[in-house]
């Protein structure tokens, strides 16, 4: 297949492209390589992808409609996997407009370009987030429940992305599949996420910041499981015109236990600094994955202990 991936220098985009390329698909891709986190890591990911002859990359900001429109006109692709976004809950307090540009204008530009230049696109697969569930007291979180009480701007922009897509799907007959990712972790991961900074700090003997006394739960989902799920969706005839799925591990882990697993793997005790709950953070995430299981036979396979083992091994190799 010919696939357009946005955010290919990002964590999930990189792994997804790598797997798709190994399966013989052709990829055209964009990323603006912004400096939200260390760009060396983004460039290192790209360097690996650029070794493959059927990988094409353009450095571009999807909030620039004219450039994106030119890209759409000049490239052929059957499906889009749209991952480019301003991620992170805490940063949305410092830099709110980064979220408006990448997640609202960016999503809107993608939809307009599909409408104008690729009306026969097979599937517009795009990233949403578990954060749309806010502090819902009903768990596991199912796609049928209400998601109109986001507690961070990040979540609000992700939910808005789903709504913009819903209206465009309805108006212009665009086939779209939204994926609510649940705390994805693994090799080449995001340095802004807790599992990554905890690893760094434990290794360097620095204190790790534990919010809400570690009484938080996250449905950590290993990157290879996410990639397998996204590829199943990308390579299967869509089951619905417009649908949003949870894609998570269905097995939440207490933060306290997560730190223990990390300590065991690193072979060193963490120094902890206890802090109150952070603005915008949710108490728990827990994916009900029955819908994606039913439609795509999605089955996460990686237990937290083995996922962390692979991550820590990579971290040691990569950073010496
Ligand atoms: N990793 C997770 O746990 C998680 C959880 C929920 C949702 N998501 C979503 O999944 C997607 C991928 O996340 P990730 O973890 O790989 O994040 P990431 O930050 O590593 O990747 C996103 C990439 O998009 C690029 N980008 C941002 N704004 C852009 C713009 N305006 N134009 C072009 N490129 C732009 C960034 O440079 C980055 O390389 C995002 O949409 C994110 O919101 C991720």
Short mmCIF file of C-alpha atoms and ligand atoms in Angstrom, two decimals:
data_model
loop_
_atom_site.label_atom_id
_atom_site.label_comp_id
_atom_site.label_asym_id
_atom_site.label_seq_id
_atom_site.Cartn_x
_atom_site.Cartn_y
_atom_site.Cartn_z
CA UNK A 1 0.00 0.00 0.00
CA UNK A 2 0.96 3.64 -0.37
CA UNK A 3 0.58 5.25 3.02
CA UNK A 4 0.89 8.85 4.17
CA UNK A 5 2.10 9.06 7.79
CA UNK A 6 2.24 12.36 9.66
CA UNK A 7 4.52 12.64 12.70
CA UNK A 8 7.01 10.07 11.33
CA UNK A 9 9.88 11.49 13.42
CA UNK A 10 7.76 10.97 16.53
CA UNK A 11 7.76 7.94 18.83
CA UNK A 12 4.73 6.07 17.50
CA UNK A 13 5.21 7.29 13.90
CA UNK A 14 8.77 6.00 13.82
CA UNK A 15 7.86 2.48 15.01
CA UNK A 16 4.85 2.32 12.75
CA UNK A 17 6.83 3.38 9.66
CA UNK A 18 9.59 0.92 10.48
CA UNK A 19 7.16 -1.99 10.67
CA UNK A 20 5.20 -0.92 7.58
CA UNK A 21 8.42 -0.57 5.59
CA UNK A 22 9.54 -4.04 6.68
CA UNK A 23 6.25 -5.35 5.28
CA UNK A 24 6.94 -3.75 1.89
CA UNK A 25 4.58 -0.77 2.05
CA UNK A 26 5.56 2.61 0.56
CA UNK A 27 5.56 5.55 2.93
CA UNK A 28 5.40 9.26 2.29
CA UNK A 29 5.63 11.25 5.48
CA UNK A 30 5.94 14.63 7.15
CA UNK A 31 7.00 16.00 10.52
CA UNK A 32 8.01 19.51 11.55
CA UNK A 33 10.68 18.13 13.95
CA UNK A 34 9.72 20.66 16.60
CA UNK A 35 11.78 20.99 19.77
CA UNK A 36 9.09 20.05 22.31
CA UNK A 37 11.63 17.40 23.29
CA UNK A 38 15.20 16.76 22.18
CA UNK A 39 15.32 16.84 18.38
CA UNK A 40 18.39 14.55 18.35
CA UNK A 41 16.08 11.67 19.20
CA UNK A 42 13.71 12.61 16.36
CA UNK A 43 16.65 12.84 13.95
CA UNK A 44 18.01 9.48 15.16
CA UNK A 45 14.64 7.89 14.41
CA UNK A 46 14.54 9.50 10.97
CA UNK A 47 18.06 8.36 10.17
CA UNK A 48 16.95 4.75 10.64
CA UNK A 49 13.86 5.23 8.46
CA UNK A 50 15.76 7.04 5.74
CA UNK A 51 17.89 3.93 5.16
CA UNK A 52 14.84 2.38 3.53
CA UNK A 53 14.34 3.12 -0.15
CA UNK A 54 10.54 3.16 0.00
CA UNK A 55 10.49 5.87 2.68
CA UNK A 56 10.05 9.51 1.76
CA UNK A 57 10.18 12.37 4.24
CA UNK A 58 9.37 16.08 4.03
CA UNK A 59 9.98 18.45 6.92
CA UNK A 60 6.70 20.32 7.06
CA UNK A 61 4.27 21.88 9.49
CA UNK A 62 0.74 20.58 8.98
CA UNK A 63 -0.67 23.85 10.28
CA UNK A 64 0.54 25.43 7.00
CA UNK A 65 -2.43 24.72 4.71
CA UNK A 66 -0.76 25.78 1.44
CA UNK A 67 2.25 23.51 1.96
CA UNK A 68 0.08 20.61 3.03
CA UNK A 69 -2.18 21.09 -0.01
CA UNK A 70 0.84 20.98 -2.32
CA UNK A 71 1.98 17.79 -0.61
CA UNK A 72 -1.46 16.22 -1.14
CA UNK A 73 -1.43 17.20 -4.82
CA UNK A 74 2.05 15.87 -5.43
CA UNK A 75 1.82 12.51 -3.65
CA UNK A 76 -0.19 9.34 -4.17
CA UNK A 77 -1.47 7.38 -1.20
CA UNK A 78 -4.37 5.05 -0.36
CA UNK A 79 -4.62 5.74 3.35
CA UNK A 80 -3.43 8.29 5.90
CA UNK A 81 -2.17 7.59 9.41
CA UNK A 82 -2.20 10.98 11.08
CA UNK A 83 -0.10 11.05 14.25
CA UNK A 84 1.46 14.53 14.16
CA UNK A 85 0.26 16.50 17.16
CA UNK A 86 1.37 18.51 20.11
CA UNK A 87 1.36 15.83 22.80
CA UNK A 88 1.66 16.10 26.58
CA UNK A 89 -0.78 17.24 29.25
CA UNK A 90 1.47 19.44 31.38
CA UNK A 91 2.98 21.44 28.50
CA UNK A 92 -0.52 22.53 27.48
CA UNK A 93 -0.52 24.77 30.54
CA UNK A 94 2.67 26.54 29.39
CA UNK A 95 2.12 26.61 25.63
CA UNK A 96 -1.62 26.44 24.88
CA UNK A 97 -1.36 27.77 21.34
CA UNK A 98 1.00 24.97 20.29
CA UNK A 99 -2.03 22.67 20.81
CA UNK A 100 -4.37 24.90 18.89
CA UNK A 101 -1.99 25.02 15.93
CA UNK A 102 -1.01 21.37 15.65
CA UNK A 103 -4.10 19.64 16.99
CA UNK A 104 -6.94 21.90 15.87
CA UNK A 105 -5.65 23.73 12.78
CA UNK A 106 -3.51 20.71 11.87
CA UNK A 107 -6.48 18.31 12.06
CA UNK A 108 -8.67 20.76 10.16
CA UNK A 109 -6.05 21.14 7.41
CA UNK A 110 -5.79 17.37 7.02
CA UNK A 111 -9.57 17.11 6.66
CA UNK A 112 -9.79 19.98 4.17
CA UNK A 113 -7.00 18.47 2.08
CA UNK A 114 -8.75 15.10 2.03
CA UNK A 115 -12.00 16.76 1.02
CA UNK A 116 -10.33 18.78 -1.74
CA UNK A 117 -7.64 16.47 -3.07
CA UNK A 118 -8.24 12.89 -1.93
CA UNK A 119 -12.01 12.34 -1.83
CA UNK A 120 -11.54 8.60 -2.48
CA UNK A 121 -9.10 7.99 0.34
CA UNK A 122 -9.64 4.49 1.80
CA UNK A 123 -9.20 5.44 5.44
CA UNK A 124 -8.15 8.46 7.48
CA UNK A 125 -6.70 6.89 10.61
CA UNK A 126 -5.86 9.51 13.22
CA UNK A 127 -4.58 9.67 16.78
CA UNK A 128 -6.85 10.65 19.61
CA UNK A 129 -6.11 9.99 23.27
CA UNK A 130 -7.33 8.30 26.44
CA UNK A 131 -7.24 11.78 28.00
CA UNK A 132 -10.67 12.48 26.44
CA UNK A 133 -12.18 10.41 29.29
CA UNK A 134 -11.05 13.00 31.84
CA UNK A 135 -11.60 11.86 35.42
CA UNK A 136 -14.42 9.50 34.51
CA UNK A 137 -15.49 7.38 37.45
CA UNK A 138 -16.67 4.56 35.19
CA UNK A 139 -13.88 2.15 34.34
CA UNK A 140 -12.83 0.52 32.14
CA UNK A 141 -13.43 3.44 29.79
CA UNK A 142 -15.66 2.45 26.91
CA UNK A 143 -16.20 4.34 23.66
CA UNK A 144 -19.91 4.65 24.46
CA UNK A 145 -19.41 6.76 27.53
CA UNK A 146 -19.54 10.54 27.67
CA UNK A 147 -16.32 12.37 26.84
CA UNK A 148 -17.36 15.98 27.12
CA UNK A 149 -15.53 16.88 30.33
CA UNK A 150 -11.83 17.12 29.41
CA UNK A 151 -9.64 18.31 32.27
CA UNK A 152 -6.68 19.49 30.17
CA UNK A 153 -6.38 21.58 27.04
CA UNK A 154 -4.56 18.67 25.40
CA UNK A 155 -7.61 16.47 25.99
CA UNK A 156 -9.93 19.21 24.74
CA UNK A 157 -8.01 19.48 21.46
CA UNK A 158 -7.97 15.71 20.99
CA UNK A 159 -11.72 15.48 21.57
CA UNK A 160 -12.18 18.42 19.20
CA UNK A 161 -10.19 16.51 16.59
CA UNK A 162 -12.69 13.66 16.87
CA UNK A 163 -15.60 16.08 16.48
CA UNK A 164 -14.11 17.90 13.49
CA UNK A 165 -13.54 14.52 11.87
CA UNK A 166 -17.05 13.36 12.64
CA UNK A 167 -18.55 16.37 10.89
CA UNK A 168 -16.28 16.02 7.83
CA UNK A 169 -16.98 12.32 7.57
CA UNK A 170 -20.70 13.04 7.63
CA UNK A 171 -20.56 16.00 5.23
CA UNK A 172 -18.04 14.71 2.68
CA UNK A 173 -18.32 10.95 3.05
CA UNK A 174 -14.79 10.58 4.41
CA UNK A 175 -13.97 7.20 5.95
CA UNK A 176 -12.26 7.88 9.26
CA UNK A 177 -10.96 5.81 12.18
CA UNK A 178 -9.91 7.57 15.40
CA UNK A 179 -7.66 5.78 17.87
CA UNK A 180 -7.60 6.68 21.53
CA UNK A 181 -4.10 5.62 22.56
CA UNK A 182 -3.46 4.70 26.19
CA UNK A 183 0.02 5.60 27.63
CA UNK A 184 2.23 4.11 24.96
CA UNK A 185 5.75 3.20 26.07
CA UNK A 186 8.83 1.52 24.67
CA UNK A 187 12.16 1.93 22.89
CA UNK A 188 12.84 5.31 21.28
CA UNK A 189 10.02 6.62 23.50
CA UNK A 190 9.19 10.18 24.46
CA UNK A 191 11.57 11.82 26.95
CA UNK A 192 8.70 13.95 28.31
CA UNK A 193 6.81 10.89 29.57
CA UNK A 194 7.25 9.74 33.18
CA UNK A 195 8.60 6.25 32.44
CA UNK A 196 11.40 7.82 30.38
CA UNK A 197 12.38 10.57 32.82
CA UNK A 198 12.14 8.14 35.76
CA UNK A 199 14.59 5.82 34.03
CA UNK A 200 17.01 8.65 33.36
CA UNK A 201 16.78 10.02 36.89
CA UNK A 202 17.07 6.66 38.66
CA UNK A 203 20.16 5.85 36.61
CA UNK A 204 21.69 9.24 37.34
CA UNK A 205 20.84 9.01 41.06
CA UNK A 206 18.49 12.00 40.86
CA UNK A 207 15.12 12.15 42.65
CA UNK A 208 12.02 11.22 40.66
CA UNK A 209 8.88 13.31 41.07
CA UNK A 210 5.94 11.17 42.17
CA UNK A 211 2.59 12.90 41.94
CA UNK A 212 -0.34 12.14 44.23
CA UNK A 213 1.85 9.79 46.34
CA UNK A 214 1.98 7.37 43.40
CA UNK A 215 -1.76 6.73 43.70
CA UNK A 216 -2.27 6.93 39.97
CA UNK A 217 -3.04 4.16 37.53
CA UNK A 218 -2.04 4.01 33.90
CA UNK A 219 -2.99 1.48 31.26
CA UNK A 220 0.58 1.26 29.91
CA UNK A 221 0.54 -0.14 26.39
CA UNK A 222 3.69 -1.42 24.76
CA UNK A 223 4.62 0.14 21.44
CA UNK A 224 4.72 -3.13 19.43
CA UNK A 225 1.13 -3.90 20.48
CA UNK A 226 0.06 -0.43 19.37
CA UNK A 227 1.85 -0.80 16.02
CA UNK A 228 0.27 -4.22 15.42
CA UNK A 229 -3.17 -2.77 16.16
CA UNK A 230 -2.72 0.25 13.89
CA UNK A 231 -1.44 -1.96 11.05
CA UNK A 232 -4.41 -4.31 11.39
CA UNK A 233 -6.70 -1.34 10.97
CA UNK A 234 -4.67 0.10 8.10
CA UNK A 235 -4.64 -3.14 6.14
CA UNK A 236 -8.25 -4.21 6.72
CA UNK A 237 -11.36 -2.90 5.01
CA UNK A 238 -12.85 -0.32 7.45
CA UNK A 239 -15.82 -1.69 9.37
CA UNK A 240 -17.51 1.71 9.78
CA UNK A 241 -17.68 5.02 7.95
CA UNK A 242 -16.58 6.88 11.04
CA UNK A 243 -15.59 5.27 14.30
CA UNK A 244 -13.39 5.89 17.31
CA UNK A 245 -11.68 2.98 19.10
CA UNK A 246 -9.77 2.61 22.34
CA UNK A 247 -6.39 1.00 21.82
CA UNK A 248 -4.85 0.10 25.17
CA UNK A 249 -3.61 -2.76 27.31
CA UNK A 250 -6.80 -3.29 29.32
CA UNK A 251 -4.65 -3.82 32.39
CA UNK A 252 -3.90 -0.69 34.42
CA UNK A 253 -0.81 -0.54 36.62
CA UNK A 254 -0.33 1.45 39.83
CA UNK A 255 2.43 4.02 39.45
CA UNK A 256 4.03 2.69 42.64
CA UNK A 257 4.28 -0.78 41.12
CA UNK A 258 5.57 0.66 37.87
CA UNK A 259 8.45 2.32 39.75
CA UNK A 260 9.25 -1.02 41.43
CA UNK A 261 9.45 -2.74 38.06
CA UNK A 262 11.77 -0.01 36.80
CA UNK A 263 13.97 -0.26 39.91
CA UNK A 264 14.26 -4.04 39.47
CA UNK A 265 15.20 -3.70 35.83
CA UNK A 266 17.70 -0.88 36.39
CA UNK A 267 19.09 -2.54 39.51
CA UNK A 268 18.92 0.61 41.60
CA UNK A 269 16.47 2.13 44.10
CA UNK A 270 14.71 5.37 43.16
CA UNK A 271 15.04 8.48 45.30
CA UNK A 272 11.49 9.81 45.44
CA UNK A 273 10.10 13.29 45.82
CA UNK A 274 6.39 13.25 46.66
CA UNK A 275 4.32 16.00 45.07
CA UNK A 276 0.60 16.80 44.97
CA UNK A 277 -1.61 15.98 42.01
CA UNK A 278 -0.65 17.95 38.89
CA UNK A 279 -3.16 20.18 37.14
CA UNK A 280 -4.60 18.44 34.10
CA UNK A 281 -3.54 14.92 35.18
CA UNK A 282 -6.15 12.19 35.53
CA UNK A 283 -6.22 9.63 38.35
CA UNK A 284 -6.41 6.60 36.15
CA UNK A 285 -6.68 5.35 32.60
CA UNK A 286 -8.13 1.95 31.77
CA UNK A 287 -9.16 0.93 28.27
CA UNK A 288 -12.13 -1.23 27.47
CA UNK A 289 -10.89 -2.79 24.23
CA UNK A 290 -13.87 -4.98 23.35
CA UNK A 291 -14.76 -2.89 20.27
CA UNK A 292 -11.33 -3.04 18.64
CA UNK A 293 -11.08 -6.71 19.59
CA UNK A 294 -14.41 -7.45 17.92
CA UNK A 295 -13.70 -5.50 14.71
CA UNK A 296 -9.96 -6.10 14.30
CA UNK A 297 -9.03 -8.94 16.62
CA UNK A 298 -6.71 -6.59 18.51
CA UNK A 299 -4.95 -8.40 21.34
CA UNK A 300 -2.19 -6.69 23.38
CA UNK A 301 0.45 -9.26 24.29
CA UNK A 302 3.11 -7.45 26.31
CA UNK A 303 3.10 -7.52 30.10
CA UNK A 304 4.50 -4.47 31.86
CA UNK A 305 7.50 -6.41 33.22
CA UNK A 306 8.69 -7.50 29.77
CA UNK A 307 7.92 -4.14 28.12
CA UNK A 308 9.94 -2.29 30.77
CA UNK A 309 12.77 -4.79 30.37
CA UNK A 310 12.99 -4.05 26.64
CA UNK A 311 12.78 -0.30 27.23
CA UNK A 312 15.53 -0.24 29.87
CA UNK A 313 17.78 -2.39 27.70
CA UNK A 314 17.30 0.03 24.80
CA UNK A 315 17.88 3.04 27.07
CA UNK A 316 21.20 1.64 28.30
CA UNK A 317 22.36 0.80 24.76
CA UNK A 318 21.24 4.12 23.28
CA UNK A 319 22.53 6.46 25.95
CA UNK A 320 25.47 4.33 27.03
N1 LIG B 1 2.50 8.25 23.27
C1 LIG B 1 1.36 8.19 23.93
O1 LIG B 1 1.28 7.63 25.03
C2 LIG B 1 0.10 8.81 23.35
C3 LIG B 1 -1.08 8.69 24.09
C4 LIG B 1 -2.24 9.25 23.58
C5 LIG B 1 -2.23 9.86 22.34
N2 LIG B 1 -1.06 9.95 21.64
C6 LIG B 1 -1.11 10.62 20.34
O2 LIG B 1 -0.42 9.82 19.39
C7 LIG B 1 0.24 10.65 18.44
C8 LIG B 1 1.71 10.32 18.37
O3 LIG B 1 2.27 10.52 19.66
P1 LIG B 1 3.79 10.26 20.01
O4 LIG B 1 3.81 9.71 21.38
O5 LIG B 1 4.45 9.54 18.91
O6 LIG B 1 4.29 11.78 20.11
P2 LIG B 1 5.57 12.50 19.48
O7 LIG B 1 5.58 13.89 20.03
O8 LIG B 1 6.77 11.66 19.69
O9 LIG B 1 5.22 12.53 17.94
C9 LIG B 1 4.46 13.55 17.32
C10 LIG B 1 5.29 14.09 16.17
O10 LIG B 1 4.50 15.09 15.52
C11 LIG B 1 5.33 16.16 15.15
N3 LIG B 1 4.50 17.36 15.05
C12 LIG B 1 3.90 18.03 16.06
N4 LIG B 1 3.22 19.10 15.58
C13 LIG B 1 3.40 19.07 14.22
C14 LIG B 1 2.97 19.91 13.17
N5 LIG B 1 2.23 20.99 13.40
N6 LIG B 1 3.33 19.60 11.90
C15 LIG B 1 4.11 18.51 11.65
N7 LIG B 1 4.56 17.69 12.61
C16 LIG B 1 4.21 17.96 13.89
C17 LIG B 1 6.38 16.24 16.24
O11 LIG B 1 7.58 16.86 15.80
C18 LIG B 1 6.57 14.77 16.62
O12 LIG B 1 7.70 14.21 15.97
C19 LIG B 1 -0.08 12.08 18.86
O13 LIG B 1 -1.18 12.52 18.11
C20 LIG B 1 -0.43 11.97 20.32
O14 LIG B 1 -1.28 13.00 20.74
C21 LIG B 1 0.11 9.43 22.11
#
